[in-house]
Amino acid sequence: MGPMEKNREKNRLEKQSMEEKLKILREKSTGQKANEAFGLGKRNVKIVSKKLDNLDPPMTKEQQKNQANCDAFLDELNALSAKLNAEEAEKKNAEKILANKKSLFPPWSI
């Protein structure tokens, strides 16, 4: 072993001993051992869960009636919107077909 290797080994040992001293100092000052979960102890897991049944409270009769009316109205609007979209798509298709016929065949042949 050369003098540089001896010096590296000495530095490594000093660093290791300093880390151990720091670990012991932390354990003394906090009262908690290293690698131990705070307040739970080693390998203890505390699971707290509450059963939440009532996330969506029941509606009154009036609220149910209003909700049903809103749902029916929205269904009508969706049906009307779908119908208008279909008619619009059909109209665009008819225009495209007519434009294609005009471009393929001269006006005197139709």
JSON list of C-alpha atoms in Angstrom, two decimals:
[
{"chain": "A", "resi": 1, "resn": "MET", "atom": "CA", "xyz": [0.00, 0.00, 0.00]},
{"chain": "A", "resi": 2, "resn": "GLY", "atom": "CA", "xyz": [1.31, 3.35, -1.02]},
{"chain": "A", "resi": 3, "resn": "PRO", "atom": "CA", "xyz": [1.09, 6.52, 1.04]},
{"chain": "A", "resi": 4, "resn": "MET", "atom": "CA", "xyz": [-1.88, 7.81, -1.03]},
{"chain": "A", "resi": 5, "resn": "GLU", "atom": "CA", "xyz": [-3.88, 4.65, -0.46]},
{"chain": "A", "resi": 6, "resn": "LYS", "atom": "CA", "xyz": [-3.18, 4.82, 3.27]},
{"chain": "A", "resi": 7, "resn": "ASN", "atom": "CA", "xyz": [-4.33, 8.44, 3.27]},
{"chain": "A", "resi": 8, "resn": "ARG", "atom": "CA", "xyz": [-7.58, 7.54, 1.42]},
{"chain": "A", "resi": 9, "resn": "GLU", "atom": "CA", "xyz": [-8.29, 4.70, 3.84]},
{"chain": "A", "resi": 10, "resn": "LYS", "atom": "CA", "xyz": [-7.66, 7.01, 6.80]},
{"chain": "A", "resi": 11, "resn": "ASN", "atom": "CA", "xyz": [-10.04, 9.63, 5.34]},
{"chain": "A", "resi": 12, "resn": "ARG", "atom": "CA", "xyz": [-12.71, 6.99, 4.70]},
{"chain": "A", "resi": 13, "resn": "LEU", "atom": "CA", "xyz": [-12.47, 5.70, 8.27]},
{"chain": "A", "resi": 14, "resn": "GLU", "atom": "CA", "xyz": [-12.62, 9.24, 9.66]},
{"chain": "A", "resi": 15, "resn": "LYS", "atom": "CA", "xyz": [-15.69, 10.01, 7.55]},
{"chain": "A", "resi": 16, "resn": "GLN", "atom": "CA", "xyz": [-17.37, 6.77, 8.63]},
{"chain": "A", "resi": 17, "resn": "SER", "atom": "CA", "xyz": [-16.67, 7.46, 12.31]},
{"chain": "A", "resi": 18, "resn": "MET", "atom": "CA", "xyz": [-17.97, 11.04, 11.93]},
{"chain": "A", "resi": 19, "resn": "GLU", "atom": "CA", "xyz": [-21.20, 9.74, 10.36]},
{"chain": "A", "resi": 20, "resn": "GLU", "atom": "CA", "xyz": [-21.66, 7.28, 13.22]},
{"chain": "A", "resi": 21, "resn": "LYS", "atom": "CA", "xyz": [-21.05, 10.02, 15.80]},
{"chain": "A", "resi": 22, "resn": "LEU", "atom": "CA", "xyz": [-23.56, 12.28, 14.05]},
{"chain": "A", "resi": 23, "resn": "LYS", "atom": "CA", "xyz": [-26.12, 9.46, 13.99]},
{"chain": "A", "resi": 24, "resn": "ILE", "atom": "CA", "xyz": [-25.67, 8.86, 17.73]},
{"chain": "A", "resi": 25, "resn": "LEU", "atom": "CA", "xyz": [-25.94, 12.60, 18.39]},
{"chain": "A", "resi": 26, "resn": "ARG", "atom": "CA", "xyz": [-29.21, 12.80, 16.42]},
{"chain": "A", "resi": 27, "resn": "GLU", "atom": "CA", "xyz": [-30.63, 9.83, 18.30]},
{"chain": "A", "resi": 28, "resn": "LYS", "atom": "CA", "xyz": [-29.78, 11.45, 21.64]},
{"chain": "A", "resi": 29, "resn": "SER", "atom": "CA", "xyz": [-31.13, 14.89, 20.72]},
{"chain": "A", "resi": 30, "resn": "THR", "atom": "CA", "xyz": [-34.39, 13.70, 19.14]},
{"chain": "A", "resi": 31, "resn": "GLY", "atom": "CA", "xyz": [-34.98, 10.56, 21.16]},
{"chain": "A", "resi": 32, "resn": "GLN", "atom": "CA", "xyz": [-35.70, 8.70, 17.95]},
{"chain": "A", "resi": 33, "resn": "LYS", "atom": "CA", "xyz": [-33.60, 5.91, 16.53]},
{"chain": "A", "resi": 34, "resn": "ALA", "atom": "CA", "xyz": [-32.36, 6.20, 12.97]},
{"chain": "A", "resi": 35, "resn": "ASN", "atom": "CA", "xyz": [-34.35, 4.37, 10.28]},
{"chain": "A", "resi": 36, "resn": "GLU", "atom": "CA", "xyz": [-37.45, 4.26, 12.46]},
{"chain": "A", "resi": 37, "resn": "ALA", "atom": "CA", "xyz": [-40.73, 5.84, 11.45]},
{"chain": "A", "resi": 38, "resn": "PHE", "atom": "CA", "xyz": [-41.59, 8.83, 13.60]},
{"chain": "A", "resi": 39, "resn": "GLY", "atom": "CA", "xyz": [-44.07, 8.01, 16.32]},
{"chain": "A", "resi": 40, "resn": "LEU", "atom": "CA", "xyz": [-44.92, 4.56, 15.01]},
{"chain": "A", "resi": 41, "resn": "GLY", "atom": "CA", "xyz": [-42.01, 2.41, 16.10]},
{"chain": "A", "resi": 42, "resn": "LYS", "atom": "CA", "xyz": [-40.29, -0.13, 13.97]},
{"chain": "A", "resi": 43, "resn": "ARG", "atom": "CA", "xyz": [-42.50, -2.00, 11.47]},
{"chain": "A", "resi": 44, "resn": "ASN", "atom": "CA", "xyz": [-45.74, -0.63, 12.90]},
{"chain": "A", "resi": 45, "resn": "VAL", "atom": "CA", "xyz": [-48.18, 0.98, 10.54]},
{"chain": "A", "resi": 46, "resn": "LYS", "atom": "CA", "xyz": [-51.19, 2.86, 11.76]},
{"chain": "A", "resi": 47, "resn": "ILE", "atom": "CA", "xyz": [-54.00, 3.01, 9.24]},
{"chain": "A", "resi": 48, "resn": "VAL", "atom": "CA", "xyz": [-56.89, 5.31, 10.00]},
{"chain": "A", "resi": 49, "resn": "SER", "atom": "CA", "xyz": [-59.91, 5.06, 7.79]},
{"chain": "A", "resi": 50, "resn": "LYS", "atom": "CA", "xyz": [-63.40, 6.32, 8.28]},
{"chain": "A", "resi": 51, "resn": "LYS", "atom": "CA", "xyz": [-66.34, 4.84, 6.51]},
{"chain": "A", "resi": 52, "resn": "LEU", "atom": "CA", "xyz": [-68.05, 7.58, 4.54]},
{"chain": "A", "resi": 53, "resn": "ASP", "atom": "CA", "xyz": [-71.47, 6.31, 3.58]},
{"chain": "A", "resi": 54, "resn": "ASN", "atom": "CA", "xyz": [-73.17, 9.63, 3.18]},
{"chain": "A", "resi": 55, "resn": "LEU", "atom": "CA", "xyz": [-71.09, 11.33, 0.48]},
{"chain": "A", "resi": 56, "resn": "ASP", "atom": "CA", "xyz": [-74.22, 12.09, -1.56]},
{"chain": "A", "resi": 57, "resn": "PRO", "atom": "CA", "xyz": [-77.08, 12.86, 0.84]},
{"chain": "A", "resi": 58, "resn": "PRO", "atom": "CA", "xyz": [-80.56, 11.75, -0.25]},
{"chain": "A", "resi": 59, "resn": "MET", "atom": "CA", "xyz": [-82.65, 14.31, -2.11]},
{"chain": "A", "resi": 60, "resn": "THR", "atom": "CA", "xyz": [-86.04, 15.52, -1.01]},
{"chain": "A", "resi": 61, "resn": "LYS", "atom": "CA", "xyz": [-89.10, 14.84, -3.16]},
{"chain": "A", "resi": 62, "resn": "GLU", "atom": "CA", "xyz": [-88.99, 18.39, -4.53]},
{"chain": "A", "resi": 63, "resn": "GLN", "atom": "CA", "xyz": [-85.31, 18.09, -5.43]},
{"chain": "A", "resi": 64, "resn": "GLN", "atom": "CA", "xyz": [-85.96, 14.74, -7.13]},
{"chain": "A", "resi": 65, "resn": "LYS", "atom": "CA", "xyz": [-88.81, 16.28, -9.14]},
{"chain": "A", "resi": 66, "resn": "ASN", "atom": "CA", "xyz": [-86.64, 19.24, -10.19]},
{"chain": "A", "resi": 67, "resn": "GLN", "atom": "CA", "xyz": [-83.81, 16.90, -11.12]},
{"chain": "A", "resi": 68, "resn": "ALA", "atom": "CA", "xyz": [-86.16, 14.75, -13.22]},
{"chain": "A", "resi": 69, "resn": "ASN", "atom": "CA", "xyz": [-87.47, 17.87, -15.01]},
{"chain": "A", "resi": 70, "resn": "CYS", "atom": "CA", "xyz": [-83.93, 19.07, -15.72]},
{"chain": "A", "resi": 71, "resn": "ASP", "atom": "CA", "xyz": [-82.93, 15.63, -16.99]},
{"chain": "A", "resi": 72, "resn": "ALA", "atom": "CA", "xyz": [-85.95, 15.47, -19.30]},
{"chain": "A", "resi": 73, "resn": "PHE", "atom": "CA", "xyz": [-85.23, 18.97, -20.63]},
{"chain": "A", "resi": 74, "resn": "LEU", "atom": "CA", "xyz": [-81.57, 18.10, -21.25]},
{"chain": "A", "resi": 75, "resn": "ASP", "atom": "CA", "xyz": [-82.60, 14.89, -23.03]},
{"chain": "A", "resi": 76, "resn": "GLU", "atom": "CA", "xyz": [-84.88, 16.91, -25.33]},
{"chain": "A", "resi": 77, "resn": "LEU", "atom": "CA", "xyz": [-82.09, 19.40, -26.05]},
{"chain": "A", "resi": 78, "resn": "ASN", "atom": "CA", "xyz": [-79.63, 16.60, -26.81]},
{"chain": "A", "resi": 79, "resn": "ALA", "atom": "CA", "xyz": [-82.12, 14.92, -29.16]},
{"chain": "A", "resi": 80, "resn": "LEU", "atom": "CA", "xyz": [-82.81, 18.23, -30.93]},
{"chain": "A", "resi": 81, "resn": "SER", "atom": "CA", "xyz": [-79.09, 18.94, -31.22]},
{"chain": "A", "resi": 82, "resn": "ALA", "atom": "CA", "xyz": [-78.43, 15.48, -32.69]},
{"chain": "A", "resi": 83, "resn": "LYS", "atom": "CA", "xyz": [-81.28, 15.96, -35.18]},
{"chain": "A", "resi": 84, "resn": "LEU", "atom": "CA", "xyz": [-79.97, 19.37, -36.28]},
{"chain": "A", "resi": 85, "resn": "ASN", "atom": "CA", "xyz": [-76.43, 18.01, -36.63]},
{"chain": "A", "resi": 86, "resn": "ALA", "atom": "CA", "xyz": [-77.69, 15.13, -38.78]},
{"chain": "A", "resi": 87, "resn": "GLU", "atom": "CA", "xyz": [-79.69, 17.50, -41.01]},
{"chain": "A", "resi": 88, "resn": "GLU", "atom": "CA", "xyz": [-76.68, 19.80, -41.35]},
{"chain": "A", "resi": 89, "resn": "ALA", "atom": "CA", "xyz": [-74.41, 16.89, -42.29]},
{"chain": "A", "resi": 90, "resn": "GLU", "atom": "CA", "xyz": [-76.98, 15.68, -44.82]},
{"chain": "A", "resi": 91, "resn": "LYS", "atom": "CA", "xyz": [-77.20, 19.17, -46.34]},
{"chain": "A", "resi": 92, "resn": "LYS", "atom": "CA", "xyz": [-73.39, 19.38, -46.64]},
{"chain": "A", "resi": 93, "resn": "ASN", "atom": "CA", "xyz": [-73.30, 15.95, -48.28]},
{"chain": "A", "resi": 94, "resn": "ALA", "atom": "CA", "xyz": [-75.95, 16.99, -50.80]},
{"chain": "A", "resi": 95, "resn": "GLU", "atom": "CA", "xyz": [-73.97, 20.14, -51.64]},
{"chain": "A", "resi": 96, "resn": "LYS", "atom": "CA", "xyz": [-70.77, 18.11, -52.10]},
{"chain": "A", "resi": 97, "resn": "ILE", "atom": "CA", "xyz": [-72.56, 15.60, -54.34]},
{"chain": "A", "resi": 98, "resn": "LEU", "atom": "CA", "xyz": [-74.01, 18.41, -56.46]},
{"chain": "A", "resi": 99, "resn": "ALA", "atom": "CA", "xyz": [-70.59, 20.10, -56.72]},
{"chain": "A", "resi": 100, "resn": "ASN", "atom": "CA", "xyz": [-69.02, 16.78, -57.78]},
{"chain": "A", "resi": 101, "resn": "LYS", "atom": "CA", "xyz": [-71.70, 16.20, -60.43]},
{"chain": "A", "resi": 102, "resn": "LYS", "atom": "CA", "xyz": [-71.14, 19.70, -61.81]},
{"chain": "A", "resi": 103, "resn": "SER", "atom": "CA", "xyz": [-67.40, 19.20, -61.93]},
{"chain": "A", "resi": 104, "resn": "LEU", "atom": "CA", "xyz": [-67.63, 15.74, -63.55]},
{"chain": "A", "resi": 105, "resn": "PHE", "atom": "CA", "xyz": [-70.34, 16.45, -66.09]},
{"chain": "A", "resi": 106, "resn": "PRO", "atom": "CA", "xyz": [-70.78, 19.62, -68.12]},
{"chain": "A", "resi": 107, "resn": "PRO", "atom": "CA", "xyz": [-74.04, 21.53, -67.54]},
{"chain": "A", "resi": 108, "resn": "TRP", "atom": "CA", "xyz": [-75.48, 20.69, -71.03]},
{"chain": "A", "resi": 109, "resn": "SER", "atom": "CA", "xyz": [-75.20, 16.94, -70.38]},
{"chain": "A", "resi": 110, "resn": "ILE", "atom": "CA", "xyz": [-77.32, 16.96, -67.24]}
]
